Each structure stands twice: as C-alpha cells, then as structure tokens.
Amino acid sequence: MSRPQQITVLGATGSIGLSTLDVIARHPERYQVFALSGYSRLSELLALCVRHTPRFAVVPEAGAARTLQDDLRAAGLSTRVLVGEEGLCQVASDPEVDAIMAAIVGAAGLRPTLAAVEAGKKILLANKEALVMSGALFMQAVRKSGSVLLPIDSEHNAIFQCMPQDFARGLGAVGVRRILLTASGGPFRQTPMAELSHVSPEQACAHPNWSMGRKISVDSASMMNKGLELIEACWLFDAKPSQVEVVIHPQSVIHSLVDYIDGSVLAQLGNPDMRTPIANALAWPERIDSGVAPLDLFAIARLDFQEPDEERFPCLRLARQAAEAGNSAPAMLNAANEVAVAAFLDGRVRYPEIASIIEEVLNLEPVVAVDDLEAVFTADAKARVLAGQWLSRHGR
Ligand code: NAD
Ligand code: MG
C-alpha cells in the first residue's frame, strides 16, 4: 500500500481545522498530519500536537514558539516549532506535503495559501477571503502550477459535486446556465428591522444550523458571507456575477444547486456538518466516511426557499456591486468587512454599522486594477485605514 498522504492544516485550532483533524483521524492509513498551525489558544495547539504528532507546528511569534517547543519536548515529541508567516509558507510548500487545508480566517491566509499553490500542492480551500481578495492572481497561479483546487465551503463543494464530470479536468462548466447559491439567512432572517441596532455579538454568532468561527458567524448573520461566496463562486466556476443567484433556504440541507441549459437542476444535500465537504475534498475523486450521520428526510419533512431582501441584508448588495466592479473592489470590501466585524465583535460598533462602514470605504476609494499581490495588499491596507478613520470619527 502507498504511504499515507502528508497533510498540512493551516488554522488547525479553528472550527474547520478541528473538523479536518476529526476526519483525518478516522483514516490513519490514508492521511498523516505533517504540520499544524494556530494563532491563539496555543494550549489547544499543544493538545492537537500530542494527538496527531505533526513534524511541524507554527505559531505567530517567537515567545509563543519557545513555550510550545518546551512543552512539546516535555511531552516527548520531536515536533519542531516554526514562527509567523514565513513558517506558514514553509509548511504549506514543503516538498513532502501532498495537500494543505487552508483554514486560516481572513486576509492572513492569503500568502501561505498562495505558497502552497505555487508549490503545486492539492489545495483544500476553506479560506474564501484569499480568493475574494486576489481571485484573478490566485486562479492564474493555480493554472500555472497545475495545483488541484478543491472547495471546502459547503456551497462550493456542493456546486463542485454538481458540475459536469469534466469540469475538474479543466474543461469548463459546459451546459451550465446558473449557479443557485443557498443561504440559511442566519439568525436575523426574521428579526424586526428596528431591533437590529441592538443585537449583540453573541446573538449574531448563534447560527441556527452551523457551528463556526466568530468572524464567519457574523458574516453569515449579515449575509456578507454569501456575498463573499458569490465572488468565490465566480472565480472557482468561471461564472459571471449575474449567473449566480442567492436563494435563502433556512434548513441548510440543500448546500447549493447547478442549473443546466436543458432544464436539469442538480443539487447536493446533506446534514449541515463541514466534515462532509472536508472528507469529499480530502478523498476526491474517491469517497470516504466522514463521521456525518445519514440524512433523515422524514425528520426534515420540508424544504423552504425565499428571495433575499437586500434592504435587510445590505452587505449582500455591496458584495454584488464589488463582484461586478472587480479589480481592487473585492479586496477592499473584504478588508473593510474584516475591520468592521472585528469592531462589532469587540462591542465598538452596532450591527447595522458594519454595512455603513463597508459602504463608506467603497464609496471613498476608487477601484483600481490589481496586477500583482502588492497591489492587492495596497488595496487591503487602504480599506483598513479608511475603515479605521470611520471608527475614530465616530469615537469608537
Ligand atoms: P476560526 O476562527 O474557528 O479559526 C480560524 C483559524 O485561523 C484558527 O486556527 C486561528 O488560530 C487561525 N488564525 C486566526 N487569525 C490568524 C492570523 N492572523 N494568522 C494566522 N492564523 C490565524 O474560523 P473557521 O470558522 O474555522 O473558518 C476558517 C476559514 O474557513 C474562514 O475563512 C471561513 O470563512 C472558512 N469557512 C468556515 C466554515 C465553517 O463552517 N467554520 C465554512 C466555510 C468556510
Ligand atoms: Mg459557506
């Protein structure tokens, strides 16, 4: 039998990272953990190292690295600790690595993920922000290196599964008319609009169907998550924004659909558990057990659909506008959103102000071409400064 595949998990201490390790641990004959990274909660990273015995662990700074290295030695492990973005890029591109799970949240995931792409690794992409920021450059790098790019986002993994068989061989989305991107509508789908000014971070993070990290939970509440996913879908499936329709489906059982020109509509269904798309991508084109319970259609009984209301969800409108504008607009949208969501989670801005901050940033800064990574990070930095100015002007 061939040797187990060597997997690097970037963002191992997060929600996707932990689900990935759960699936990997079910298949020790197929997968071995090569490296794990964590940014905070480093005692949890230590426990993960003890459990999965990686060759490398990556932490954000030297002090944390020394502590973790001492603790690992004391536990009898030979895991080597690396530091910062350089360490992340190293474990993402190491010649021994077969695949990486890109599960760092936000813009911080871009450089390490690109390092893995450039090294021709199989990329399991959860970090949608990387693709939103630099879609054209990212996809160009994928084509150049011959990397296999597999979406982890449940919707995009569903779409991938519903695409024509030859899609994964680079033959395009032949016969596809539309992509129907499903959204749960989040915790505020029915909250009276007047109450939205008073919702707390805890309410925003209490997602009805999915258990996720705090940033993506707020994005789901505002539907910015769906906006980012719309942009992500355009890059992954070579679609125009007008070909992607968002459909609110509160049960989160249909994870998305593909509409073909002959009228066939293919959907992927399953329980809302990220271990399904993770197992699908890890084993692709084979199938493995993910630990997810079989779908019980009788218990679900009904599936509902609804058109999104852009007045209730202005972030969805802003993301669609950024998708249409292209160039630097998605990177600015993403960066402004990251600042606004962090401020909301810290209790410094009210929930409706997230959209106000993003809208102001997009209105103030003209859209420019982004021909290289530097231009992407310049756009990202400008948006962060402008969002910061909104905060200081409002005394936050
Ligand atoms: P999370 O907050 O639970 O975990 C984030 C991980 O990134 C943690 O390991 C954290 O230590 C690390 N991290 C945070 N900031 C970092 C930085 N500056 N540098 C390096 N590492 C850093 O988030 P999550 O819910 O697991 O989401 C991870 C990514 O997957 C996000 O891009 C999210 O949009 C995407 N995603 C998540 C889900 C889900 O169900 N959780 C579904 C689809 C897509
Ligand atoms: Mg999703």
mmCIF file of N, CA, C and O and ligand atoms in Angstrom, residues 11-16 38-40 103-106 108 126-129 153 212-213 216 274, ligand 1:
data_model
loop_
_atom_site.group_PDB
_atom_site.id
_atom_site.type_symbol
_atom_site.label_atom_id
_atom_site.label_comp_id
_atom_site.label_asym_id
_atom_site.label_seq_id
_atom_site.Cartn_x
_atom_site.Cartn_y
_atom_site.Cartn_z
ATOM 1 N N GLY A 11 -4.481 26.793 10.382
ATOM 2 C CA GLY A 11 -5.683 27.164 11.145
ATOM 3 C C GLY A 11 -6.272 25.950 11.835
ATOM 4 O O GLY A 11 -7.489 25.780 11.907
ATOM 5 N N ALA A 12 -5.375 25.107 12.394
ATOM 6 C CA ALA A 12 -5.810 23.819 12.966
ATOM 7 C C ALA A 12 -6.678 23.978 14.205
ATOM 8 O O ALA A 12 -7.506 23.114 14.501
ATOM 9 N N THR A 13 -6.508 25.093 14.937
ATOM 10 C CA THR A 13 -7.261 25.258 16.185
ATOM 11 C C THR A 13 -8.665 25.809 15.958
ATOM 12 O O THR A 13 -9.450 25.933 16.897
ATOM 13 N N GLY A 14 -8.988 26.137 14.703
ATOM 14 C CA GLY A 14 -10.308 26.698 14.404
ATOM 15 C C GLY A 14 -11.341 25.622 14.146
ATOM 16 O O GLY A 14 -11.066 24.417 14.227
ATOM 17 N N SER A 15 -12.535 26.101 13.810
ATOM 18 C CA SER A 15 -13.662 25.198 13.599
ATOM 19 C C SER A 15 -13.397 24.236 12.427
ATOM 20 O O SER A 15 -13.557 23.019 12.558
ATOM 21 N N ILE A 16 -12.942 24.761 11.296
ATOM 22 C CA ILE A 16 -12.651 23.902 10.132
ATOM 23 C C ILE A 16 -11.437 23.025 10.417
ATOM 24 O O ILE A 16 -11.422 21.834 10.080
ATOM 25 N N GLY A 38 -1.551 27.399 14.620
ATOM 26 C CA GLY A 38 -2.537 28.053 15.488
ATOM 27 C C GLY A 38 -2.071 29.472 15.753
ATOM 28 O O GLY A 38 -0.864 29.760 15.678
ATOM 29 N N TYR A 39 -3.009 30.344 16.057
ATOM 30 C CA TYR A 39 -2.674 31.765 16.241
ATOM 31 C C TYR A 39 -2.913 32.175 17.686
ATOM 32 O O TYR A 39 -2.198 32.984 18.247
ATOM 33 N N SER A 40 -3.952 31.619 18.269
ATOM 34 C CA SER A 40 -4.243 31.864 19.689
ATOM 35 C C SER A 40 -4.574 30.485 20.273
ATOM 36 O O SER A 40 -4.398 29.475 19.595
ATOM 37 N N ALA A 103 -7.301 26.865 6.226
ATOM 38 C CA ALA A 103 -8.411 27.191 7.125
ATOM 39 C C ALA A 103 -8.058 28.301 8.114
ATOM 40 O O ALA A 103 -8.597 28.365 9.217
ATOM 41 N N ILE A 104 -7.104 29.165 7.706
ATOM 42 C CA ILE A 104 -6.890 30.403 8.465
ATOM 43 C C ILE A 104 -8.029 31.333 8.080
ATOM 44 O O ILE A 104 -8.466 31.333 6.925
ATOM 45 N N VAL A 105 -8.505 32.133 9.019
ATOM 46 C CA VAL A 105 -9.591 33.058 8.690
ATOM 47 C C VAL A 105 -9.005 34.388 8.208
ATOM 48 O O VAL A 105 -8.008 34.866 8.747
ATOM 49 N N GLY A 106 -9.603 34.934 7.149
ATOM 50 C CA GLY A 106 -9.276 36.288 6.724
ATOM 51 C C GLY A 106 -8.067 36.410 5.812
ATOM 52 O O GLY A 106 -7.482 35.413 5.358
ATOM 53 N N ALA A 108 -5.121 37.047 6.349
ATOM 54 C CA ALA A 108 -3.878 36.436 6.834
ATOM 55 C C ALA A 108 -3.594 35.097 6.162
ATOM 56 O O ALA A 108 -2.459 34.629 6.163
ATOM 57 N N ALA A 126 -10.718 26.453 2.376
ATOM 58 C CA ALA A 126 -11.797 26.978 3.227
ATOM 59 C C ALA A 126 -11.701 28.500 3.294
ATOM 60 O O ALA A 126 -12.710 29.189 3.383
ATOM 61 N N ASN A 127 -10.471 29.011 3.242
ATOM 62 C CA ASN A 127 -10.190 30.439 3.410
ATOM 63 C C ASN A 127 -10.674 31.240 2.191
ATOM 64 O O ASN A 127 -9.918 31.631 1.322
ATOM 65 N N LYS A 128 -11.993 31.494 2.166
ATOM 66 C CA LYS A 128 -12.587 32.156 0.997
ATOM 67 C C LYS A 128 -12.044 33.555 0.797
ATOM 68 O O LYS A 128 -11.992 34.070 -0.303
ATOM 69 N N GLU A 129 -11.628 34.208 1.920
ATOM 70 C CA GLU A 129 -11.151 35.594 1.811
ATOM 71 C C GLU A 129 -9.949 35.690 0.863
ATOM 72 O O GLU A 129 -9.799 36.691 0.154
ATOM 73 N N ASP A 153 -15.789 25.256 1.280
ATOM 74 C CA ASP A 153 -17.043 25.940 1.595
ATOM 75 C C ASP A 153 -18.166 24.998 1.163
ATOM 76 O O ASP A 153 -18.150 24.492 0.035
ATOM 77 N N MET A 212 -19.581 27.568 13.797
ATOM 78 C CA MET A 212 -18.439 28.091 13.034
ATOM 79 C C MET A 212 -17.655 29.083 13.876
ATOM 80 O O MET A 212 -18.086 29.475 14.954
ATOM 81 N N GLY A 213 -16.514 29.557 13.337
ATOM 82 C CA GLY A 213 -15.744 30.609 13.994
ATOM 83 C C GLY A 213 -16.561 31.886 14.082
ATOM 84 O O GLY A 213 -17.568 32.045 13.397
ATOM 85 N N ILE A 216 -16.849 34.331 10.681
ATOM 86 C CA ILE A 216 -17.756 33.841 9.632
ATOM 87 C C ILE A 216 -19.192 33.769 10.160
ATOM 88 O O ILE A 216 -20.141 33.936 9.393
ATOM 89 N N MET A 274 -19.559 20.289 8.394
ATOM 90 C CA MET A 274 -18.462 20.558 7.465
ATOM 91 C C MET A 274 -17.584 19.339 7.207
ATOM 92 O O MET A 274 -16.754 19.346 6.297
HETATM 93 P P1 NAD B 1 -11.987 30.028 13.295
HETATM 94 O O1 NAD B 1 -11.966 31.413 13.786
HETATM 95 O O2 NAD B 1 -12.700 28.980 14.074
HETATM 96 O O3 NAD B 1 -10.472 29.535 13.060
HETATM 97 C C1 NAD B 1 -9.530 30.329 12.415
HETATM 98 C C2 NAD B 1 -8.148 29.718 12.477
HETATM 99 O O4 NAD B 1 -7.209 30.670 11.913
HETATM 100 C C3 NAD B 1 -7.652 29.421 13.899
HETATM 101 O O5 NAD B 1 -6.827 28.287 13.872
HETATM 102 C C4 NAD B 1 -6.809 30.666 14.236
HETATM 103 O O6 NAD B 1 -5.820 30.391 15.214
HETATM 104 C C5 NAD B 1 -6.202 30.993 12.889
HETATM 105 N N1 NAD B 1 -5.877 32.414 12.718
HETATM 106 C C6 NAD B 1 -6.665 33.484 13.055
HETATM 107 N N2 NAD B 1 -6.047 34.636 12.745
HETATM 108 C C7 NAD B 1 -4.847 34.305 12.216
HETATM 109 C C8 NAD B 1 -3.739 35.055 11.716
HETATM 110 N N3 NAD B 1 -3.742 36.399 11.701
HETATM 111 N N4 NAD B 1 -2.659 34.381 11.255
HETATM 112 C C9 NAD B 1 -2.637 33.030 11.263
HETATM 113 N N5 NAD B 1 -3.646 32.262 11.723
HETATM 114 C C10 NAD B 1 -4.734 32.900 12.195
HETATM 115 O O7 NAD B 1 -12.564 30.099 11.790
HETATM 116 P P2 NAD B 1 -13.304 28.951 10.959
HETATM 117 O O8 NAD B 1 -14.762 29.017 11.195
HETATM 118 O O9 NAD B 1 -12.606 27.645 11.138
HETATM 119 O O10 NAD B 1 -13.063 29.486 9.478
HETATM 120 C C11 NAD B 1 -11.811 29.355 8.839
HETATM 121 C C12 NAD B 1 -11.958 29.733 7.365
HETATM 122 O O11 NAD B 1 -12.849 28.808 6.755
HETATM 123 C C13 NAD B 1 -12.584 31.120 7.153
HETATM 124 O O12 NAD B 1 -12.005 31.700 6.031
HETATM 125 C C14 NAD B 1 -14.045 30.818 6.886
HETATM 126 O O13 NAD B 1 -14.659 31.780 6.055
HETATM 127 C C15 NAD B 1 -13.936 29.482 6.165
HETATM 128 N N6 NAD B 1 -15.140 28.646 6.290
HETATM 129 C C16 NAD B 1 -15.540 28.188 7.513
HETATM 130 C C17 NAD B 1 -16.677 27.410 7.635
HETATM 131 C C18 NAD B 1 -17.113 26.858 8.966
HETATM 132 O O14 NAD B 1 -18.087 26.096 8.997
HETATM 133 N N7 NAD B 1 -16.475 27.181 10.061
HETATM 134 C C19 NAD B 1 -17.406 27.108 6.490
HETATM 135 C C20 NAD B 1 -16.990 27.573 5.276
HETATM 136 C C21 NAD B 1 -15.833 28.351 5.167
#
